[in-house]
Coordinates of C-alpha atoms and ligand atoms in Angstrom, one line a residue:
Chain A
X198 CA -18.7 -3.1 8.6
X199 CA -21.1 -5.3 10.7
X200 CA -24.4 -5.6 9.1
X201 CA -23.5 -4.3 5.8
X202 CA -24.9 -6.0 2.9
X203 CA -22.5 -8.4 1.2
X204 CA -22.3 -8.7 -2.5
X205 CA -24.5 -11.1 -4.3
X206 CA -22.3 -11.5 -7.1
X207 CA -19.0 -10.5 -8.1
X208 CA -18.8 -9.4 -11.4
X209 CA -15.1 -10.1 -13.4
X210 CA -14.6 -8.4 -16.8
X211 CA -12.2 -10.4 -18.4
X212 CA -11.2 -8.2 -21.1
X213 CA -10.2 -5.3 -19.0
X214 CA -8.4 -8.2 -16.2
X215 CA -4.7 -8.3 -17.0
X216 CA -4.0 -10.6 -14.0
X217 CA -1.8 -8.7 -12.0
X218 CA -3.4 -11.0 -8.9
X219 CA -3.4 -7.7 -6.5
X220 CA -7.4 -8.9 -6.3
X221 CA -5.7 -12.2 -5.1
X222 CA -3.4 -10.2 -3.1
X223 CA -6.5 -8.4 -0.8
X224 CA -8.7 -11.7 -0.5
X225 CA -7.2 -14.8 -1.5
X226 CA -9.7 -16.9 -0.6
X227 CA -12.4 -15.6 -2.8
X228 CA -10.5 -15.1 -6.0
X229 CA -8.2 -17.0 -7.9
X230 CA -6.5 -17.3 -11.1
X231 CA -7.4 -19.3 -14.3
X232 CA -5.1 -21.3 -16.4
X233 CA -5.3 -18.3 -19.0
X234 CA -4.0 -15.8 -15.6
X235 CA -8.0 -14.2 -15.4
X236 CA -9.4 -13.8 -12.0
X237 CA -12.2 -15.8 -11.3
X238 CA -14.4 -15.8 -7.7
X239 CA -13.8 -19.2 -5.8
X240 CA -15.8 -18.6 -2.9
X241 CA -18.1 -15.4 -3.1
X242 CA -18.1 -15.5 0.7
X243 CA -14.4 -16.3 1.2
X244 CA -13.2 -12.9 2.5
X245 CA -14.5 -10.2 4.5
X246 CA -16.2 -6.9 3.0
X247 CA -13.1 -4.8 3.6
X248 CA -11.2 -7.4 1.8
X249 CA -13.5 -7.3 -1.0
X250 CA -13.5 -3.7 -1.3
X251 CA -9.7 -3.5 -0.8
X252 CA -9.6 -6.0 -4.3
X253 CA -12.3 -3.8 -6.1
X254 CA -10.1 -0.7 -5.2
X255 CA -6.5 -2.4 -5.9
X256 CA -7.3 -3.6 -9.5
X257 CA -5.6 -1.7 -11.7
X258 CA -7.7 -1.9 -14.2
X259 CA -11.2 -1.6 -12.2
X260 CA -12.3 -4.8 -13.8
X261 CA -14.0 -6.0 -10.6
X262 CA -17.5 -4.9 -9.7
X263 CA -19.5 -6.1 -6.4
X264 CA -23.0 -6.3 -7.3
X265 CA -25.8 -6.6 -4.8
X266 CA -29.1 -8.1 -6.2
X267 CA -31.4 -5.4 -4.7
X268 CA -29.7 -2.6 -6.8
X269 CA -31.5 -1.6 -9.9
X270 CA -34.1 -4.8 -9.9
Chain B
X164 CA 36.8 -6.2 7.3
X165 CA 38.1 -9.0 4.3
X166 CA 35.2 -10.9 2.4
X167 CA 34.7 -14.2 3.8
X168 CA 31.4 -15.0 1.3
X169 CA 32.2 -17.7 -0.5
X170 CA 29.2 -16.9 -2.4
X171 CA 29.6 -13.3 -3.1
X172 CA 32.5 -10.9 -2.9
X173 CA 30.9 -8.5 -0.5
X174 CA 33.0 -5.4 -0.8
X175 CA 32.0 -5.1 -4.3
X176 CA 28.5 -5.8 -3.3
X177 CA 29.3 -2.9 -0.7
X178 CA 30.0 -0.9 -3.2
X179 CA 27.8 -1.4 -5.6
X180 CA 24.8 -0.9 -3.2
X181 CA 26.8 2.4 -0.9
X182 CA 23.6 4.2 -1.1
X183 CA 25.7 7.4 -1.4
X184 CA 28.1 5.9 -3.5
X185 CA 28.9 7.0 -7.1
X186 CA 26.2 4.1 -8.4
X187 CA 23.4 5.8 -6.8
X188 CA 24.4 9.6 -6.8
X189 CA 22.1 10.6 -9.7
X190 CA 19.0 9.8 -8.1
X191 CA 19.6 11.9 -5.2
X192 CA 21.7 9.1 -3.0
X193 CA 23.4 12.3 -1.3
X194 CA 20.4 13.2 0.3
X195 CA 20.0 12.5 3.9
X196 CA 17.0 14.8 5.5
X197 CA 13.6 13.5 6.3
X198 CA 11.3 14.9 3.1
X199 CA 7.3 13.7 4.3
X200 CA 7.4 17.5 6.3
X201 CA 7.8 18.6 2.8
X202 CA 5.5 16.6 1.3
X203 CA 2.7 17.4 3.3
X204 CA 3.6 21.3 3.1
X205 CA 3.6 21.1 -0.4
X206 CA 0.0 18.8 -0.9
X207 CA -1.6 21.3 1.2
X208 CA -0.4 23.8 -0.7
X209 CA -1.8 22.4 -3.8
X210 CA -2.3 18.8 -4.7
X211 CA -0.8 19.3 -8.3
X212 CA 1.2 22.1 -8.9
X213 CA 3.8 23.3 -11.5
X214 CA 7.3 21.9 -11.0
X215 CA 9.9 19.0 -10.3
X216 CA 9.6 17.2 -6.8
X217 CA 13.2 17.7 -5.9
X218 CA 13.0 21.3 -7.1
X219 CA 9.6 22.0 -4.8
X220 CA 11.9 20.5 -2.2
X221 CA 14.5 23.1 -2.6
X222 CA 16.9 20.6 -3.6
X223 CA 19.1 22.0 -6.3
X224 CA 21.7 19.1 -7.0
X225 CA 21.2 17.8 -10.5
X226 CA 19.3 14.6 -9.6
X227 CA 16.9 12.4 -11.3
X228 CA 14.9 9.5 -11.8
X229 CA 11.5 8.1 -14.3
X230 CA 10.9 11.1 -16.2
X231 CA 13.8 13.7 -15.7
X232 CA 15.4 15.7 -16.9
X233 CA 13.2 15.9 -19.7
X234 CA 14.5 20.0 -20.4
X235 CA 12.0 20.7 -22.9
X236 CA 9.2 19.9 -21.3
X237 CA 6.9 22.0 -18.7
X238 CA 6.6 19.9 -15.2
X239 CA 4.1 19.4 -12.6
X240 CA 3.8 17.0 -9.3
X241 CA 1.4 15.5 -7.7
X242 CA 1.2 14.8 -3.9
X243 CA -2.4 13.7 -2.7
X244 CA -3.4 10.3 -3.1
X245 CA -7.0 11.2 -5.4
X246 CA -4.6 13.1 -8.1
X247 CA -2.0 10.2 -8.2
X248 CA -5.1 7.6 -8.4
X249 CA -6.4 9.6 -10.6
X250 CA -3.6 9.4 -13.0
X251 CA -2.8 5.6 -12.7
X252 CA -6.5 5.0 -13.6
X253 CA -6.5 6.9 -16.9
X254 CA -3.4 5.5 -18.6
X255 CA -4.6 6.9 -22.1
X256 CA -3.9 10.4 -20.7
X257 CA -1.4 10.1 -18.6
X258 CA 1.0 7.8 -21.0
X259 CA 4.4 5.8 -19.4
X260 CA 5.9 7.3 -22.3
X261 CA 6.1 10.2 -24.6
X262 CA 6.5 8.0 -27.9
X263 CA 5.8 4.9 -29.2
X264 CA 8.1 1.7 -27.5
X265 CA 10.3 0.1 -30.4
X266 CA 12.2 -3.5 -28.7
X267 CA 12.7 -4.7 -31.9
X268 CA 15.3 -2.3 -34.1
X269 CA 15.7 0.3 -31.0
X270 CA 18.4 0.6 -28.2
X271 CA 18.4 -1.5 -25.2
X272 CA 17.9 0.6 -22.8
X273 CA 15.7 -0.2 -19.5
X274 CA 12.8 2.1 -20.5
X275 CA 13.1 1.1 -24.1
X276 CA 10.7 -1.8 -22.8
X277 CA 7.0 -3.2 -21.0
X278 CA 7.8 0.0 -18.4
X279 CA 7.3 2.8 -21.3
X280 CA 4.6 0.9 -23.3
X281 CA 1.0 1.6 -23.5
X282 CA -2.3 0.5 -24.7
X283 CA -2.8 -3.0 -26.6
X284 CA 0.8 -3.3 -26.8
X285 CA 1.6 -3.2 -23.1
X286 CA -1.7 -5.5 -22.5
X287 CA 0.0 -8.1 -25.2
X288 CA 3.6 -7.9 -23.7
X289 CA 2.9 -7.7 -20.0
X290 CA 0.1 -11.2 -20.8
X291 CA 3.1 -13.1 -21.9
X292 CA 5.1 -12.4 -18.8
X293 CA 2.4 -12.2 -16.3
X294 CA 1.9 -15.7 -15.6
X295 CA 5.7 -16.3 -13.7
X296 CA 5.2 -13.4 -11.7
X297 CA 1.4 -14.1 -10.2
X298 CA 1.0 -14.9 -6.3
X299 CA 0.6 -18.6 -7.6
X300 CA 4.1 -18.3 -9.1
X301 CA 5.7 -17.6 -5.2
X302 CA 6.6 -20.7 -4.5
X303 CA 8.0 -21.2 -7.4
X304 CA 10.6 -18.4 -7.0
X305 CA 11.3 -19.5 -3.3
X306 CA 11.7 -23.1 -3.8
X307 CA 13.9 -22.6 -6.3
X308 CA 15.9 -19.6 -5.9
X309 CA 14.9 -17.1 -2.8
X310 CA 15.1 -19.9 0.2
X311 CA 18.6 -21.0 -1.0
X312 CA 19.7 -17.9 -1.1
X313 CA 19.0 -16.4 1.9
X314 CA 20.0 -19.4 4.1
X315 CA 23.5 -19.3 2.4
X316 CA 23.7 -15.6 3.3
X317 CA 23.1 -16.4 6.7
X318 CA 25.5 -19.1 6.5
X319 CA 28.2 -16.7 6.0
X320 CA 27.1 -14.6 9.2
X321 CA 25.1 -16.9 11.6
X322 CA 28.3 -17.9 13.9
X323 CA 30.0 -13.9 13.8
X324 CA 27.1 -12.9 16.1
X325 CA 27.0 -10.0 14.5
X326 CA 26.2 -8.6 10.8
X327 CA 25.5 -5.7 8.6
X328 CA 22.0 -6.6 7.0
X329 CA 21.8 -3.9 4.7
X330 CA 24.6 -5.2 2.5
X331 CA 25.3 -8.9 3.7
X332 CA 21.8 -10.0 3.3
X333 CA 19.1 -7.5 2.1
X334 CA 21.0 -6.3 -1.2
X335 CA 22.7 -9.5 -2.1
X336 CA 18.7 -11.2 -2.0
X337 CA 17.5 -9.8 -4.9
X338 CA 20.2 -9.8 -8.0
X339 CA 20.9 -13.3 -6.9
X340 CA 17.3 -14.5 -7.2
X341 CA 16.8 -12.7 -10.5
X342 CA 20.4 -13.7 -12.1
X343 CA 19.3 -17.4 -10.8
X344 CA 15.7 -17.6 -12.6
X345 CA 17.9 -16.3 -15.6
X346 CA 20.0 -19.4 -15.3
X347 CA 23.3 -17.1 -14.5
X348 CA 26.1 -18.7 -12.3
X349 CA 26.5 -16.6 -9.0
X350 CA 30.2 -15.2 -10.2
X351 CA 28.7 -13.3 -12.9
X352 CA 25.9 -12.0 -11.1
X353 CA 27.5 -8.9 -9.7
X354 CA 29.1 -8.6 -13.2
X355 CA 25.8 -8.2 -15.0
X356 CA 24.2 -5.9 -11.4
X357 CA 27.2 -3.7 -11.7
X358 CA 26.8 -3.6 -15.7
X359 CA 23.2 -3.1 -15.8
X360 CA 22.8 0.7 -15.8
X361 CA 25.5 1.7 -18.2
X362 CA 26.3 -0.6 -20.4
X363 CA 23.1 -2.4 -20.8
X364 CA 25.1 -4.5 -23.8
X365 CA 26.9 -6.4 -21.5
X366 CA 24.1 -8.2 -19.7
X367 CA 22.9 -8.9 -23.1
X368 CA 26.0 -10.6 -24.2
X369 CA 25.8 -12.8 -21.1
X370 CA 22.1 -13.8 -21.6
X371 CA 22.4 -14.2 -25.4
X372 CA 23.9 -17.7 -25.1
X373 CA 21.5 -19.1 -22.3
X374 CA 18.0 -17.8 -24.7
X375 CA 19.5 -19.6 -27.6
X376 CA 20.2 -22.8 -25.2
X377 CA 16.8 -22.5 -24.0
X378 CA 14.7 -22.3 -27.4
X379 CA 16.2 -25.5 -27.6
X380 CA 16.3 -27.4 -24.0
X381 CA 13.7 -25.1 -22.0
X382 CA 14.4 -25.9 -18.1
X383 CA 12.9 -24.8 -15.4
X384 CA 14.0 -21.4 -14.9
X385 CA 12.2 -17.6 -16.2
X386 CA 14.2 -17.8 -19.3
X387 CA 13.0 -21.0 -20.8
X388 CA 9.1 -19.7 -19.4
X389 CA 9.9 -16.7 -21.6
X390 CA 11.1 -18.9 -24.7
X391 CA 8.2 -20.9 -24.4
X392 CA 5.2 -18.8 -23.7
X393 CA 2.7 -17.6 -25.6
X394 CA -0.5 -15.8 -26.1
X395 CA -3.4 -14.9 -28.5
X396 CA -4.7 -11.4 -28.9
X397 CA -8.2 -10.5 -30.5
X398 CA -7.9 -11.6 -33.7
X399 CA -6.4 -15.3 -32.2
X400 CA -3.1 -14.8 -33.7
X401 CA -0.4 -16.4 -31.2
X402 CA 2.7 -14.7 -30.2
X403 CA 5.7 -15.5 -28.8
X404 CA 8.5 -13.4 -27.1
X405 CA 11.3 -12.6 -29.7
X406 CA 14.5 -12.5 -28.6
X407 CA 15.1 -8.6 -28.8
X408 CA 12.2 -8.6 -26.5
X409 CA 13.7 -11.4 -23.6
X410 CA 16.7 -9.0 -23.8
X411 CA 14.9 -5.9 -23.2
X412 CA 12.9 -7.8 -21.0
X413 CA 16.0 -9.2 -18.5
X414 CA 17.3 -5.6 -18.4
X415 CA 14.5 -4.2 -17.1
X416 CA 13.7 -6.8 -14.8
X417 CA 17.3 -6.2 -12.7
X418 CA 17.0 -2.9 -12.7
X419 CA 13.4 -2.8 -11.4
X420 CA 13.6 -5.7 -8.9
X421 CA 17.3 -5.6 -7.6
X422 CA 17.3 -1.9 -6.2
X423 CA 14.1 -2.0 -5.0
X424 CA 14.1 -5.1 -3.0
X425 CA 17.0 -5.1 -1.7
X426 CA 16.2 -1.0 -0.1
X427 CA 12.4 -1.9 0.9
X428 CA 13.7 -5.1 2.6
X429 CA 15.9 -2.4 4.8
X430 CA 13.6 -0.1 4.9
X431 CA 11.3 -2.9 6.4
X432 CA 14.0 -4.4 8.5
X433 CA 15.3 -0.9 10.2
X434 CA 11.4 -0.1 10.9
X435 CA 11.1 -3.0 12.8
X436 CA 14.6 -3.1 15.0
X437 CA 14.1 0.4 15.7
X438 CA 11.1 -0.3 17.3
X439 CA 11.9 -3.4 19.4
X440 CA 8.3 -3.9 20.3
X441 CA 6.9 -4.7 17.2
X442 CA 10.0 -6.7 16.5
X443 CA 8.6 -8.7 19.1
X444 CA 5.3 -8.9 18.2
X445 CA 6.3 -9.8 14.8
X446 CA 9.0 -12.8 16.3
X447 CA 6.3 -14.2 18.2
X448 CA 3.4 -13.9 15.9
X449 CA 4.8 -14.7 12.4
X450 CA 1.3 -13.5 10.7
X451 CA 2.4 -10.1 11.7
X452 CA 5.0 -10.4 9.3
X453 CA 2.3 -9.3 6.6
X454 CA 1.3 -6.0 7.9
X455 CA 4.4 -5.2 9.0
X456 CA 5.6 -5.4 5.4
X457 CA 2.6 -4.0 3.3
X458 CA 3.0 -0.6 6.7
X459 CA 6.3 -0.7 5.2
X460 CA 5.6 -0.1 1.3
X461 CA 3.0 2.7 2.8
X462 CA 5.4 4.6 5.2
X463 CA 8.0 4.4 3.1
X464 CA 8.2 3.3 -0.4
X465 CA 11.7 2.6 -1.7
X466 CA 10.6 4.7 -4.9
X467 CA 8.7 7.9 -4.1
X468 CA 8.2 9.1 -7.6
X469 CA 7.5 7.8 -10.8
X470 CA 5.9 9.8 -14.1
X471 CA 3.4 10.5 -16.6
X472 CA 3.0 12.4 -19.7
X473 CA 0.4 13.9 -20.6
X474 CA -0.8 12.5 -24.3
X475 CA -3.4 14.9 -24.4
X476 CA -4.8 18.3 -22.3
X477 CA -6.1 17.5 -19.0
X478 CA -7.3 19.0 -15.7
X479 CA -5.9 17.5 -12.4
X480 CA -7.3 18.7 -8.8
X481 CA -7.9 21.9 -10.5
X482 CA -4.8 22.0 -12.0
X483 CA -4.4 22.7 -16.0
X484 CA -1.8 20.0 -17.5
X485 CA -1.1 20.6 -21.2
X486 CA -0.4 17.9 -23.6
X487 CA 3.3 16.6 -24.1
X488 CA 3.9 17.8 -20.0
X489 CA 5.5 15.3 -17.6
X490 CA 3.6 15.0 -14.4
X491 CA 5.5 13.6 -11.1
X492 CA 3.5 11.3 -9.3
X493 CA 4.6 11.5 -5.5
X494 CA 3.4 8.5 -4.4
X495 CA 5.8 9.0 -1.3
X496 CA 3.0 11.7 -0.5
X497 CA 0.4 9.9 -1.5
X498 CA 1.0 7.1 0.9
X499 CA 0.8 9.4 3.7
X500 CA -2.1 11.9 2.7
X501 CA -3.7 12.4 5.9
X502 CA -7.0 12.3 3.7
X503 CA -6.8 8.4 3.4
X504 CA -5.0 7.6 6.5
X505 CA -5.0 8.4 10.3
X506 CA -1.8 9.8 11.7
X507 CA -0.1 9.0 8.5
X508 CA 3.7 9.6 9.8
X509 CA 3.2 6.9 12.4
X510 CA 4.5 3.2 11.1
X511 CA 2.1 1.4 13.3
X512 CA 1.3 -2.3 11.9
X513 CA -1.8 -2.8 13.5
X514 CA -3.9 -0.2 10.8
X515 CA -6.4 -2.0 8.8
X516 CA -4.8 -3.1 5.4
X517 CA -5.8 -0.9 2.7
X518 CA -4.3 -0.6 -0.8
X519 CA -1.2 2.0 -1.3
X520 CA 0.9 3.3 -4.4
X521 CA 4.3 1.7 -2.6
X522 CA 4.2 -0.7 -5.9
X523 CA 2.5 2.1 -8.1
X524 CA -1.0 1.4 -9.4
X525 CA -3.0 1.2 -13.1
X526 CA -1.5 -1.3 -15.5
X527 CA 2.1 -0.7 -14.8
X528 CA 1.3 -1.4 -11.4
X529 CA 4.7 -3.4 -10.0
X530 CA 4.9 -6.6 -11.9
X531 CA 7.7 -8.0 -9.5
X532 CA 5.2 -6.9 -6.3
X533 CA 4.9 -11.1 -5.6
X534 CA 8.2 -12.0 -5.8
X535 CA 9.6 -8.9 -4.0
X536 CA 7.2 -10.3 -0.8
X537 CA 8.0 -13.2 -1.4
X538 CA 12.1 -12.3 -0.9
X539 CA 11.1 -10.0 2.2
X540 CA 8.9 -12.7 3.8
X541 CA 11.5 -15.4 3.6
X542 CA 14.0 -13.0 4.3
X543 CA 12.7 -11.7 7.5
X544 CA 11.3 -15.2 8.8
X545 CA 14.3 -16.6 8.1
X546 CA 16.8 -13.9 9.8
X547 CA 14.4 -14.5 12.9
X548 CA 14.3 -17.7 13.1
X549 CA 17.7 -18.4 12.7
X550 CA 19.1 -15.8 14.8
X551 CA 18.1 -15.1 17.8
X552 CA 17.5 -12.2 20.0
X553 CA 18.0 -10.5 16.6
X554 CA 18.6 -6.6 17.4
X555 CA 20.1 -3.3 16.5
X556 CA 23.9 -3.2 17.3
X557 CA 24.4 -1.3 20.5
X558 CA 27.6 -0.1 20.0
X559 CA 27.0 0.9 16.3
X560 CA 25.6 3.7 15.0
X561 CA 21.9 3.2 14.2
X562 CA 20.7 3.1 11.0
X563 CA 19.1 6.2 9.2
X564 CA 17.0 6.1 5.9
X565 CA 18.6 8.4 2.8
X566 CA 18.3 9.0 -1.2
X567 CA 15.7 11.0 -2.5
X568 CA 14.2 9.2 -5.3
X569 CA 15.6 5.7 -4.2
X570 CA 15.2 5.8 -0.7
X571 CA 16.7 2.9 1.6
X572 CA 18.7 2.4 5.1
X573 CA 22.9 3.6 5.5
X574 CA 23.4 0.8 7.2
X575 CA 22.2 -2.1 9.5
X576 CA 24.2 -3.3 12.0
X577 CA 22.9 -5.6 14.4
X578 CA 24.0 -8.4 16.9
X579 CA 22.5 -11.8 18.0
X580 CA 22.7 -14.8 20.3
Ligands
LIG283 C1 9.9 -3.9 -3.0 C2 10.4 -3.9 -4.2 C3 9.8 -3.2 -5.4 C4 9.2 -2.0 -5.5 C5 9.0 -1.0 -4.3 C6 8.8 -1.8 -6.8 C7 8.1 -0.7 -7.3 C8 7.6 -0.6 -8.6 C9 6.7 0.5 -9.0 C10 6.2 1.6 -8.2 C11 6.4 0.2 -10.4 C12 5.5 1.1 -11.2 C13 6.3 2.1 -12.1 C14 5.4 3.0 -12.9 O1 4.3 3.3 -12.4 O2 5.8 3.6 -13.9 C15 7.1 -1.0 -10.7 C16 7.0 -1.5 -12.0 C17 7.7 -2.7 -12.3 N1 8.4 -3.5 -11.5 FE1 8.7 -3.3 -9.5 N2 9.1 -2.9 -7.6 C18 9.7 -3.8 -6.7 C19 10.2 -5.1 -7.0 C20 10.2 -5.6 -8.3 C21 10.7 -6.9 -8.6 C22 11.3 -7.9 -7.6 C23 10.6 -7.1 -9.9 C24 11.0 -8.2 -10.8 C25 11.4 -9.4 -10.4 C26 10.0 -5.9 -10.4 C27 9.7 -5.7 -11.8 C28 8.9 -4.6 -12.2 C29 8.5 -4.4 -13.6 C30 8.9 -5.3 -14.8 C31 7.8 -3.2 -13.7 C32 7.2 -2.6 -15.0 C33 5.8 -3.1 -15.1 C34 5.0 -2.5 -16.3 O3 5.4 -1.4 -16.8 O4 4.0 -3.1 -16.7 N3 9.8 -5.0 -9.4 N4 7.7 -1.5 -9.6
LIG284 S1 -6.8 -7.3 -9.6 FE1 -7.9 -6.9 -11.4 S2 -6.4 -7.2 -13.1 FE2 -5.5 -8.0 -11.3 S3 -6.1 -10.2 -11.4 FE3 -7.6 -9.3 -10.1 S4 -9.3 -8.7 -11.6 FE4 -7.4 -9.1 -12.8

C-alpha cells in the first residue's frame, strides 16, 4: 500500500493481550514481549503496513489497535 | 525392512503413525478422496448450515474428532472464513466446552484440560504456560531438544541414500521433542505416544515421579518451568500449577503437538517434492522456507475441523444456532474461501502472507504454533542441507494426502546424493 498513511501509534490493551506472540509472529520487528509475556511496540516503524495489519488481524484477542493521529482530533 | 534406529524402534513408530492404521481410524484415517471440491460446494451453498462435516460430505463411516459424536445435540458447520472468524472472536458464545472444566477432582482425559476451558479460567491457566511456548521461547526448544533430534534421525538414514520421511523423520520429530522437554528417556517415549489416547493413566504414572523430582531440583526442561511458574490474577493472588493440573497439562500437550506436527511437517514436505521447482527455490533461498510453511498451514491444515458450542442463541451468516448446539468450524474451508484468497486451491508460496485458521484462532488459538515452526524449520533446513539433491523416490509410488479430520501424507519416499 504505497502512500498509505502509517499509524501514529499503536495502541496495546494489556488486559485483553494474553501473549500468544502471533502479533510477534506477523512483524517482529515492531513488537515484542515483556518480562510479564505482554506485547509491547519496539519500533513503531519496524514492519511494513501489511505486516501491521496482518498483527492487528491475527490477535486473537483484538487487543491491538493502529491509531492514526488525524482520526477524531 | 528391520529397524536399524538405535534411537527409536521404527516399526512401532510405523505403526503407531499408519495413517490408516487402527490408531487413527476413528478420525476418518480411511479416507483417501480429495474433500476442498466439497468444501467449496458446500460454502456456496450456505456458509453455515445444519449438520456434521463428514455427514455434508456424504461420508457415512462412524468418524470423529473435537466435538462428535455429541448424539444429543443438533449440529451445524461452518465453511467461509467470516463465519469461522466470527466464532473464534466471540468465545463467550461460541464456548470450547459445553460445561465447566474440573482438573482437579475430574478424569484425565485430553479435553478435561486448557483446550475445553473458557473465560478467566482459561486466561489464568493458559498465562502460566504461555511464557515456554512464546516465539522467544524457540530457541530454547531447538537448542535443547528439536536440533538433536533431527540430526540423529538423519544419522540413521543419511548414508542409505534413500528414506521414508513420513515415518523416519517427520513423526518421530515431534513426541521426541515433547517427551524430552518432559525430561522422559527416549525408550519410553513411544510408550507414553502409544498410551496417550486410551489410557491417559499411564503417561501420568510415568510423569508422576519426574514433577515430584522437579518441585524439588527444577532443571531446565518444561516440567520444572511448570513447577516453578507463577502468576497473579486481579485481585494479586499468586498461583501456581498444581499437580493434577501439570498432568492434565502433559496429556494434552502430546496429543495436540505430536499428531499434528509430525502430519503438517508431511503435508509441507510432500508439497514441496511434488513440486520440484519450488523445492528449488526453497534449497537455494532458505528465507523461502517461511512462506512455504505458513502456504502449507493455509492449503492444507493437518486439522480441518475443530468446535464450538453454542452457550447461548445466536445468528451466524444468517443462520439461527440455538443454545447448547455444537457448531463445526471448517477451517479446512476457511483457508481456501475464494472470498479471502485468489485461486485458493493453488499452493503457490509467493502469495502475500496473510493470517489463516491452519493453527485455529481467538484465545485457543494453537499454543504449540512456535514450537511446531520451529520443528518444521529445522526439520526441513536440515533434511536439505544434509542431503542433497533431496527428491521424490522415482521408483516409488508418490505420496498422496488422506484422513479426514487428521489429514497428512501415506507415505514419503525419497532418494538423495
Ligand atoms: C503444525 C502443528 C500443529 C497444528 C496444525 C496445531 C493446531 C491447533 C489448533 C487448530 C488448535 C485450536 C483448537 C481449537 O480451536 O479448539 C490448537 C490448540 C492447541 N495446540 Fe496446537 N497445533 C500444532 C502443534 C502443536 C504443538 C507442537 C503443541 C505443543 C507443544 C500444541 C499444543 C496445543 C495446545 C496446548 C492447544 C490448546 C490451546 C488452548 O486451548 O488454549 N500444538 N492447535
Ligand atoms: S497477538 Fe495479541 S494477544 Fe498475542 S501477544 Fe500480540 S497483542 Fe498479545
Amino acid at each position: 500500500m504505497p502512500g498509505a498513511p502509517r499509524p501514529t501509534a499503536i495502541h496495546v490493551d494489556r488486559a485483553q493481550c494474553m501473549g500468544s506472540g502471533m502479533c510477534i509472529m506477523y512483524a517482529a520487528n515492531t513488537f515484542a514481549h515483556d518480562d510479564e509475556t505482554k506485547a509491547v511496540v519496539i519500533d513503531i516503524d519496524g514492519d511494513s503496513l501489511e505486516a501491521l495489519h496482518n498483527a492487528v488481524e491475527a490477535c486473537p484477542t483484538g487487543a491491538l489497535a493502529l491509531v492514526y493521529e488525524s482520526e477524531g482530533v | 525392512m528391520t529397524s536399524t534406529n538405535p534411537i527409536l524402534d521404527l516399526d512401532r513408530v510405523r505403526e503407531i503413525f499408519d495413517l490408516a492404521g487402527s490408531y487413527l481410524v476413528w478420525t476418518g484415517g480411511k479416507y483417501r478422496d480429495d474433500p476442498y471440491p466439497l468444501w467449496h460446494d458446500l460454502r456456496q451453498r450456505a456458509p453455515v448450515q445444519p449438520g456434521v462435516v463428514h455427514q455434508l460430505m456424504g461420508v457415512t463411516d462412524d468418524i470423529g474428532f473435537h466435538g462428535l459424536p455429541e448424539p444429543d445435540r443438533e449440529h451445524f458447520s461452518a465453511f467461509s472464513w467470516a463465519a469461522c472468524d466470527a466464532a473464534y472472536r466471540d468465545p463467550e458464545t461460541f464456548a470450547s466446552s459445553p460445561e465447566p472444566v474440573d482438573v482437579e477432582s475430574g478424569q484425565a482425559t485430553i479435553t478435561n484440560s486448557l483446550l475445553s476451558m473458557g473465560g478467566a479460567q482459561h486466561r489464568r491457566y493458559r498465562a502460566l504456560v504461555q511464557p515456554s511456548f512464546g516465539p522467544a521461547r524457540a530457541r530454547w526448544w531447538i537448542e535443547n531438544w528439536i536440533d538433536q533430534t533431527v540430526h540423529a534421525l538423519i544419522d540413521c538414514f543419511e548414508a542409505q541414500g534413500r528414506a521414508e520421511l513420513n515415518v523416519e523423520f517427520c513423526a518421530a520429530i515431534p513426541v521426541l521433542t515433547i517427551t524430552g522437554s518432559f525430561g522422559v528417556p527416549v525408550d519410553q517415549a513411544l510408550d507414553i505416544r502409544e498410551t496417550v489416547s486410551r489410557q491417559p493413566d499411564a503417561l501420568i504414572e510415568i510423569i508422576k515421579p519426574i514433577v515430584a523430582a522437579r518441585r524439588e531440583h527444577p532443571q531446565n526442561d518444561l516440567i520444572s518451568v511448570l513447577t516453578h511458574s507463577e502468576v497473579s490474577d486481579e485481585e494479586g493472588a499468586t498461583h501456581r500449577l498444581s499437580d493434577a493440573e501439570i498432568y492434565s497439562f502433559s496429556l494434552l500437550l502430546l496429543a495436540a503437538g505430536s499428531g499434528t506436527t509430525w502430519k503438517q511437517m508431511g503435508i509441507a514436505l510432500t508439497a514441496m517434492l511434488s513440486r520440484p521447482e519450488v523445492l528449488a527455490a526453497v534449497a537455494a533461498d532458505r528465507n523461502l522456507l517461511r512462506p512455504a510453511i505458513e502456504e502449507t498451514m493455509r492449503w492444507m491444515p493437518t486439522d480441518p475441523m475443530f468446535s464450538r458450542w453454542l452457550a447461548q442463541d445466536a445468528e451466524l451468516e444468517g443462520q439461527h444456532l440455538p443454545k447448547g448446539s455444537v457448531l463445526h468450524m471448517c477451517i479446512g474451508a476457511a483457508n481456501r474461501d475464494p472470498a479471502r484468497w485468489d485461486r485458493p486451491d493453488e499452493y503457490d508460496i509467493s502469495r502475500p502472507l496473510k493470517p489463516t485458521f491452519g493453527f485455529g484462532g481467538g484465545p485457543h488459538v494453537c499454543l504449540g504454533q512456535h514450537v511446531a515452526r520451529a520443528e518444521m524449520t529445522v526439520g526441513i533446513n536440515a533434511l536439505l542441507d544434509r542431503l542433497p539433491g533431496l527428491r521424490l523416490d522415482p521408483d516409488a509410488e508418490p505420496p498422496t494426502f488422506g484422513g479426514l479430520y487428521e489429514r497428512g501424507a501415506t507415505a514419503i519416499p525419497v532418494v538423495f546424493g
